[in-house]
Short mmCIF file of C-alpha atoms in Angstrom, two decimals:
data_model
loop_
_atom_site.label_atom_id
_atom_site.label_comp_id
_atom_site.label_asym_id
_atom_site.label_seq_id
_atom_site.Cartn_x
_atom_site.Cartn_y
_atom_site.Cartn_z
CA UNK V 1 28.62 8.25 32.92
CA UNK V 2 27.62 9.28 29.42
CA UNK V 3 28.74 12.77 28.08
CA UNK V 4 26.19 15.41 27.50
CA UNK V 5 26.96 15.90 24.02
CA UNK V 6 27.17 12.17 23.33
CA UNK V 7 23.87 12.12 25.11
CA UNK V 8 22.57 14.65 22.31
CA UNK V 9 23.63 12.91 19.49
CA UNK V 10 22.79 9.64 20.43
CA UNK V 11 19.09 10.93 20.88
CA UNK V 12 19.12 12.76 18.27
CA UNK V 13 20.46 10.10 15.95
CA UNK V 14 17.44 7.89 17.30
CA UNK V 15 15.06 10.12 16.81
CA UNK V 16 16.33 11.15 13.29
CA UNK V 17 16.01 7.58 12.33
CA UNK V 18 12.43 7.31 14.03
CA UNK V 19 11.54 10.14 11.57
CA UNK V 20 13.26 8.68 8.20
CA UNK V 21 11.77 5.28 8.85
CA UNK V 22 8.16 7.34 9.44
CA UNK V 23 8.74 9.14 6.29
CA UNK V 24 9.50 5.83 4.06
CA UNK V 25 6.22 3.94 5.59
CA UNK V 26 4.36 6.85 4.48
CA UNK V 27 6.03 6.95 0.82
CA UNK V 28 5.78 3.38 0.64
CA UNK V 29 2.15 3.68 1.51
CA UNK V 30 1.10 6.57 -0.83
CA UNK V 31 2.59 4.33 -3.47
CA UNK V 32 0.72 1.12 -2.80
CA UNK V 33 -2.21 3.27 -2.64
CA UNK V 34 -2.01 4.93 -5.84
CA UNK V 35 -1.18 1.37 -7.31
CA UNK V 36 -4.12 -0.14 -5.85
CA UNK V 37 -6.36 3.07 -7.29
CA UNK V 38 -4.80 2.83 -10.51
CA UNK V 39 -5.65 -0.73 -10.68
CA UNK V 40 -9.37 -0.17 -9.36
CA UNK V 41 -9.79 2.53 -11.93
CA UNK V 42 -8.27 -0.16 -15.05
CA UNK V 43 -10.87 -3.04 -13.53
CA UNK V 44 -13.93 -0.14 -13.18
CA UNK V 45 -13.32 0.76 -17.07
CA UNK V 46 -13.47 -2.76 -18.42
CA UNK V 47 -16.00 -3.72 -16.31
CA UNK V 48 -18.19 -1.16 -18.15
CA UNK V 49 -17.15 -3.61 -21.78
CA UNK V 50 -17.23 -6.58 -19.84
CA UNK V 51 -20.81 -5.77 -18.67
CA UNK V 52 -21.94 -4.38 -22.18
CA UNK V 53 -20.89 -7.13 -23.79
CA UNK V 54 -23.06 -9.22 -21.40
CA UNK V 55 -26.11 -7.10 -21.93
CA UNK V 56 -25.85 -7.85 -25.38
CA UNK V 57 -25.35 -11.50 -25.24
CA UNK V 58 -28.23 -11.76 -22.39
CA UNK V 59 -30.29 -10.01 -24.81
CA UNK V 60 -30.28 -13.11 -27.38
CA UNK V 61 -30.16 -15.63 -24.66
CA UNK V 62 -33.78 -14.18 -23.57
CA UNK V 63 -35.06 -14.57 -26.95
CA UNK V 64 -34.59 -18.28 -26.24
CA UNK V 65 -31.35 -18.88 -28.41
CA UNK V 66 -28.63 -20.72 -27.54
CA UNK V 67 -25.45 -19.66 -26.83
CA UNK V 68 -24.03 -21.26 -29.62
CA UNK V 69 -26.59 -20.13 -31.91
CA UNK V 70 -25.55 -15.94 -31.39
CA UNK V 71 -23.63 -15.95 -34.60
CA UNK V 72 -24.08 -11.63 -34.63
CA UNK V 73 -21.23 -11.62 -31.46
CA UNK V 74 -18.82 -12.29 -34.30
CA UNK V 75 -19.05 -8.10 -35.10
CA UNK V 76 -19.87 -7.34 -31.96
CA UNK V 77 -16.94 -8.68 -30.26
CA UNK V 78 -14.24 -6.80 -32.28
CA UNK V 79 -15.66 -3.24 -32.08
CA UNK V 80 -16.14 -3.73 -28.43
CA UNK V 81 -12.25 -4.97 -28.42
CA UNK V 82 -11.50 -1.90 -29.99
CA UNK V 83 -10.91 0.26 -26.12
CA UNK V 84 -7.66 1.22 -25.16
CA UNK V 85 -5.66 -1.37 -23.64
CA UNK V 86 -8.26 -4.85 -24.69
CA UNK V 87 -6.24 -7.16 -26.20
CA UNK V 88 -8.96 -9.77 -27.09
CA UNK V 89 -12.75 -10.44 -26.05
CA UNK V 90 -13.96 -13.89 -25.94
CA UNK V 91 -17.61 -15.62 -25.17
CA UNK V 92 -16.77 -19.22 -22.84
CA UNK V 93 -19.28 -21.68 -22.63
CA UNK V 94 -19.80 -23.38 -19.27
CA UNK V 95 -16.57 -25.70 -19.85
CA UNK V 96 -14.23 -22.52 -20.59
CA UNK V 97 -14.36 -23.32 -24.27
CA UNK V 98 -13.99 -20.01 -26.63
CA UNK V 99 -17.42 -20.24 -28.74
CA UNK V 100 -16.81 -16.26 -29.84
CA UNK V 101 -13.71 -14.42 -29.92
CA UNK V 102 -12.52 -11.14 -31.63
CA UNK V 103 -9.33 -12.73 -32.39
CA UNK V 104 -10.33 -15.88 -34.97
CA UNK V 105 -7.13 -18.01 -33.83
CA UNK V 106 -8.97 -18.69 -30.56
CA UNK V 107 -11.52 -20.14 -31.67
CA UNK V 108 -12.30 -23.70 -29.95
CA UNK V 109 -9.50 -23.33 -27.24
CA UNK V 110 -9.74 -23.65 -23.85
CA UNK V 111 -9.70 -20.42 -21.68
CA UNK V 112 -7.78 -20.53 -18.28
CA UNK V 113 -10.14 -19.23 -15.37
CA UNK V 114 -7.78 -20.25 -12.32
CA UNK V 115 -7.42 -18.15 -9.87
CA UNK V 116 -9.80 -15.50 -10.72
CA UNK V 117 -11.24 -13.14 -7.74
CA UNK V 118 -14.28 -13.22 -7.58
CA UNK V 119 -16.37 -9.61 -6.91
CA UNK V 120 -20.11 -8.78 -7.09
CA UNK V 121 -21.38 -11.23 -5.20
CA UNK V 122 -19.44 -13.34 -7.59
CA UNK V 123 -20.97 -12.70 -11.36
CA UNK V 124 -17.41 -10.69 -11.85
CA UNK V 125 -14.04 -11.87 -11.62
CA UNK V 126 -10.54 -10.59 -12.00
CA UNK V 127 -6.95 -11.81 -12.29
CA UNK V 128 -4.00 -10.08 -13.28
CA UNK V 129 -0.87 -12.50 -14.42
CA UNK V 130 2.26 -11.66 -16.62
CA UNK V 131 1.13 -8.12 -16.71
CA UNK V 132 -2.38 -8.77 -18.28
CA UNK V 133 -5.76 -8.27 -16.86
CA UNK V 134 -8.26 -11.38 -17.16
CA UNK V 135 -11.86 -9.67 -16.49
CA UNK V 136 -15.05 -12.26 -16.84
CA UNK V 137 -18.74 -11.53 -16.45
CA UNK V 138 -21.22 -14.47 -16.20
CA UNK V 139 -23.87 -15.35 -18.55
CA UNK V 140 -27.22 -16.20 -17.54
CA UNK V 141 -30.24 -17.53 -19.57
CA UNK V 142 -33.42 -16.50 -19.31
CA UNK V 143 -34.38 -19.22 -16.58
CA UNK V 144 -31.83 -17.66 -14.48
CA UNK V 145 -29.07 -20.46 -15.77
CA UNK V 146 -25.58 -19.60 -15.78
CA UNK V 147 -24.57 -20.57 -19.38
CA UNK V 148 -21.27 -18.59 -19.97
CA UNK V 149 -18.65 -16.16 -19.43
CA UNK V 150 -17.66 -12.87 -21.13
CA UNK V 151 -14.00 -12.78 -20.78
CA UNK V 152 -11.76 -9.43 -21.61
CA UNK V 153 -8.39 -9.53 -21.48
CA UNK V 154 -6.65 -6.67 -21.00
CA UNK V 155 -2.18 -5.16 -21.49
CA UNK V 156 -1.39 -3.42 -18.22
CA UNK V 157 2.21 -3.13 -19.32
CA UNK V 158 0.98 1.11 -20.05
CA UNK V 159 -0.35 0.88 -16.10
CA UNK V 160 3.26 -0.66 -14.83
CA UNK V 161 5.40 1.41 -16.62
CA UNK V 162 3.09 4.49 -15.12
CA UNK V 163 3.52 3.27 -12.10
CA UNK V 164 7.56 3.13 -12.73
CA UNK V 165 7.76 6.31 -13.93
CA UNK V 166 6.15 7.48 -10.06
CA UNK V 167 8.56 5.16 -7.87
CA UNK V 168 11.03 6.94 -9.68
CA UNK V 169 9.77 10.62 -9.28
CA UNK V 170 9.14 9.50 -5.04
CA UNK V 171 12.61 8.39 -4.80
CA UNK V 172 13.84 11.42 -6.59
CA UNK V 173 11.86 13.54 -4.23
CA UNK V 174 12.20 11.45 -1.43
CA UNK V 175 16.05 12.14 -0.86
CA UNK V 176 16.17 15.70 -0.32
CA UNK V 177 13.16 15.81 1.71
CA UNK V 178 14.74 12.50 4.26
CA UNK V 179 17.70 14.93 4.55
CA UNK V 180 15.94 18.08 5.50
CA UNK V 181 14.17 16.60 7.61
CA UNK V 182 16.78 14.55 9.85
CA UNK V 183 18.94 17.81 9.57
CA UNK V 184 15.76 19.30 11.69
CA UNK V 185 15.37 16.99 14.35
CA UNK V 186 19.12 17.02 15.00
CA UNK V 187 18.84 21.04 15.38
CA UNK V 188 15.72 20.60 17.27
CA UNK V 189 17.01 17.63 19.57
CA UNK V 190 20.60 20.07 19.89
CA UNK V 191 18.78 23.21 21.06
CA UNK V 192 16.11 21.53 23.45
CA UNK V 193 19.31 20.07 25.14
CA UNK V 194 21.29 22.70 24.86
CA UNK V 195 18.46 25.36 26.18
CA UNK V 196 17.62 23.13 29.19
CA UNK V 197 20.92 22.46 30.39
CA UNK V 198 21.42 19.04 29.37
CA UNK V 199 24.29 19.31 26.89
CA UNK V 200 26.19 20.87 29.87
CA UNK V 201 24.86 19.00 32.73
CA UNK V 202 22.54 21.26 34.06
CA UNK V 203 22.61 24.25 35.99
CA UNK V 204 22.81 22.82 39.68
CA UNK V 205 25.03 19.75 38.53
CA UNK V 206 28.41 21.55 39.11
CA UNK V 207 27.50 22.06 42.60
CA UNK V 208 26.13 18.87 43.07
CA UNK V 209 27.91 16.19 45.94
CA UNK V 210 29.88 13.60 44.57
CA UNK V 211 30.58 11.62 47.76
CA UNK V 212 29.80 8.82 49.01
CA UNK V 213 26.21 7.99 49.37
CA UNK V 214 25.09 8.05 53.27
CA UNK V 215 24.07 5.00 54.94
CA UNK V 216 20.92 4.09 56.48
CA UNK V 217 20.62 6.26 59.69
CA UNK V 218 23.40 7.98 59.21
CA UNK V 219 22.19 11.29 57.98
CA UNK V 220 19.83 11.31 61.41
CA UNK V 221 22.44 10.97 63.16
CA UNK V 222 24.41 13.99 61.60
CA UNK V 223 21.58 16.02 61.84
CA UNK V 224 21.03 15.51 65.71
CA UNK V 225 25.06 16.06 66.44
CA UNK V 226 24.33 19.50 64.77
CA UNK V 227 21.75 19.97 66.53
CA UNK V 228 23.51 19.16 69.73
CA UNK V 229 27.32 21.32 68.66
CA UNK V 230 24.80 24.61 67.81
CA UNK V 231 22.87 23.78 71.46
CA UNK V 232 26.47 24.07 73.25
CA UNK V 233 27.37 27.22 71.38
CA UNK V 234 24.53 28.76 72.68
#
């Protein structure tokens, strides 16, 4: 037979670890949220280059030029590289092949699109590797070709280390609040038992019988030889 007070802290040491493993999930989710949000937000703001960039090329495409032939990119490219964070824009032809790049050294190399996601009904695409952000847009023609891609690659080393700096503040803030809060449910657990007579065994379980349990029949049977002993003192 288990004590009463071992009964309370055994509950309450369940309970209290119900409620620190709820509170972790829900730290552990507020943080993958604000990562993912952070990350949405980074993608949203170099989409807007991404897709300006496009707009511009798409512009001399209509005219019936080549993609090749849009020798103006070549200033374009670098001011739009200029935003926060954009460590190089190139233009890819349909084999991935820099034609335009604001950085000159990449000029004629061959751009790595593997394992890009793809989003917009798939004329945007996304990967993050190494702690940089590959964002393409495709190029389309004025027949409705696909001729290109607009690539922007982007340092998210400012995003990680943001993200570093709020692990550290939940973990900071996490500690005191796990304690307070176990320190709680023990109380609480302690004084529901305590108030309805469980830490002592109940009211009624002093005066309780602790003999033998009756067999089957047998408490008929007692009850009609009282009957019969009260019949005979009357």
């Amino acid at each position: 037979m288990i004590d009463g007070r071992a009964l309370v802290v055994r509950v309450g040491g369940v309970i209290a670890a119900t409620v620190a493993l709820a509170i972790a999930l829900a730290l552990l989710l507020a943080f993958l949220k604000f990562d993912q949000r952070l990350l949405d937000v980074t993608v949203a703001r170099l989409g807007l280059v991404a897709e300006e960039v496009r707009r511009q090329v798409e512009t001399g495409l209509a005219l019936g030029l080549e993609l090749a032939e849009l020798e103006d990119l070549s200033g374009v490219l670098p001011r739009a590289a200029s935003t926060s964070h954009v460590l190089h824009i190139d233009i890819l032809d349909n084999r991935g092949v820099v034609l335009f790049s604001s950085t000159v050294d990449r000029l004629g190399t061959r751009a790595d699109l593997a394992g890009l996601t793809a989003e917009a009904g798939g004329r945007l695409g996304h990967r993050i590797q190494d702690h940089e952000l590959l964002l393409t847009a495709r190029l389309g023609n004025g027949f409705g070709q696909v001729v290109g891609d607009v690539a922007v690659y982007a340092d998210l080393t400012a995003q990680h280390q943001a993200l570093e700096g709020v692990r550290r503040e939940l973990l900071s803030s996490a500690g005191p609040v796990m304690v307070v809060a176990l320190l709680m449910t023990l109380v609480a657990v302690f004084l529901t038992v305590r108030l309805s007579g469980g830490a002592d065994g109940g009211p009624d379980h002093r005066h309780q019988y602790h003999g033998a349990p009756l067999k089957p029949g047998e408490g008929r049977l007692r009850l009609r030889l009282a009957r019969e002993k009260t019949g005979n003192q009357t």
